[in-house]
Amino acid sequence: MAPGRQYEVPYGGGSKASLLISQNTQDASSRRSMLPRRRIVGVCLVVLAFLLVPAQIFDRAPPIIGHKMCNWLGVCDYDRRSWPQDHLRDVIDAVTEPEDLSQDPRVMHEIPQYVIDYAPLVHLFSGEQFWPCDIAEHLFHVTPELNYTPVQGRLQYSNLTNLDQLNSFEHGRHVYLTSNDNVEDRPEWLGGEKNIPDEFDYDGGDDNEDDAKIESLTKIRKRHGGGRSNAPAVLVTVNKGKGIVDAFWFFFYSYNLGNKVFNIRWGNHVGDWEHTLVRFQHGEPKLLFFSEHNFGEAYSYGAVEKIGRRPVVYSATGSHAMYGTPGLHPYVLPLGILHDETDRGPLWDPALNSHTYTYNHLTDTLRPSNYTPQAPTQWFYFAGKWGDKAYPADDDRQYGLDGLYHYVSGPLGPRFKHLSRRKVCQGSYADPCVIKHWLDPNEVKVLPGLDEGEGPEDPYLRPPPRGDE
């Protein structure tokens, strides 16, 4: 029986009057008495199936099955958002020892084809104002500053091949790549409009195409996937040993437009790094993580939307937080409720244009992969922030209330996104990481506050220090 629910079973004894009950009433009582028994038998059969059927089948089952397993049997985690994950235990907690990693340099330095085959497709918001940007172009429009003062040094200008040299100034941690322009003037490079993904090209159509032709074109569009953006994504694969490979897809935007609380906008910042993680086990996609502000959501591969085999992600307008569904996504701040919004806007295929790398998280070594062997690596080691430092209180552009600010500082780069994580979630190992097996677009998330670029500053999440740090 379902927990916390009582069933009324007809009492069989009684006076002589009970013997005078009509035959129809007796039949109805008999049927009611059978109801609990049928429920018990049904539950037993479901439990038996759950024990005997291979876990992989349940993992690929429709999400409604997960809901029913949780609601009927109570076989879900304490927060009722996932169900038993024994079949994922090896991939949920990826512990790496040096001896686990292959000594074959091809294994460690080449990206497997399956990583590209299962690359995510990103729906950008149709009304987006700040599109994906090229990190190389971003560096052309910023000046490194230390305590609001331009860094004086041997660098005439920063680029992807020398950005790590800024770590010679206080180890780089207090260096901010500050916009050369007043961001409130909305210079063109902040918006990245030229980087809107291309649409699938089809010539020869007209406005009078019949439904069959439109349906055919839709199928072609789905096979083609998303469009190419002029702004390269960044792919970093991390071999965790024991058949576990993490594929981090990073997306960069030159500006993050904060959301509104009580019609006042909070949390704007220059520079914005977002990412989607796909975790593989022996070449099979198992888990995904979507970054959302300074938290995120983890899902089993079977739970998320796909085009073909490729997972689909939705990027929120302005904040670029990543979600598994289109629509409104509320989250809570101390002063009220905000929401992100996603829709089926331009579809971006990051695999068509990206810098690709492999990363050894035990030695903090990044290498260009076999797909882009000339990709620069020095920028990755920059230890500072990819945007302006939060403007001081006496700056006309700044205002704040109870720990919230109109402008916050820019974020750290991909190296500081916990690439060595054992769990797929971005937080520390002690933090809970719930793997969802269905999409829940109506959930309200709790956000403690907006920090610098909405990225973690926990020292335990930093990679191993290098010689210049």
Short mmCIF file of C-alpha atoms in Angstrom, two decimals, residues 121-124 131-132 192-202 221 224-231 345-350 352-353:
data_model
loop_
_atom_site.label_atom_id
_atom_site.label_comp_id
_atom_site.label_asym_id
_atom_site.label_seq_id
_atom_site.Cartn_x
_atom_site.Cartn_y
_atom_site.Cartn_z
CA LEU A 121 23.28 21.50 -28.84
CA VAL A 122 22.42 24.86 -27.29
CA HIS A 123 19.21 26.79 -27.83
CA LEU A 124 20.07 30.46 -27.33
CA TRP A 131 25.37 36.53 -27.75
CA PRO A 132 28.40 34.19 -27.59
CA GLY A 192 28.39 39.67 -30.04
CA GLU A 193 25.54 39.93 -32.54
CA LYS A 194 27.80 38.83 -35.39
CA ASN A 195 28.23 35.49 -33.57
CA ILE A 196 24.58 34.44 -33.75
CA PRO A 197 24.68 30.84 -35.03
CA ASP A 198 24.03 30.36 -38.73
CA GLU A 199 20.72 28.90 -39.69
CA PHE A 200 20.60 25.76 -41.82
CA ASP A 201 20.89 26.93 -45.41
CA TYR A 202 18.16 25.84 -47.79
CA ARG A 221 17.22 20.55 -39.97
CA HIS A 224 21.92 18.83 -39.51
CA GLY A 225 21.79 19.93 -35.88
CA GLY A 226 22.58 23.49 -34.91
CA GLY A 227 24.29 26.31 -36.67
CA ARG A 228 27.91 27.44 -36.52
CA SER A 229 28.86 30.46 -34.45
CA ASN A 230 31.88 32.62 -35.20
CA ALA A 231 32.62 32.53 -31.48
CA GLY A 345 15.82 30.35 -30.18
CA PRO A 346 18.80 29.92 -32.54
CA LEU A 347 20.28 26.45 -32.21
CA TRP A 348 24.04 26.51 -31.67
CA ASP A 349 26.29 23.55 -32.47
CA PRO A 350 29.53 24.19 -30.53
CA LEU A 352 31.38 23.13 -35.46
CA ASN A 353 33.79 25.73 -34.08
#
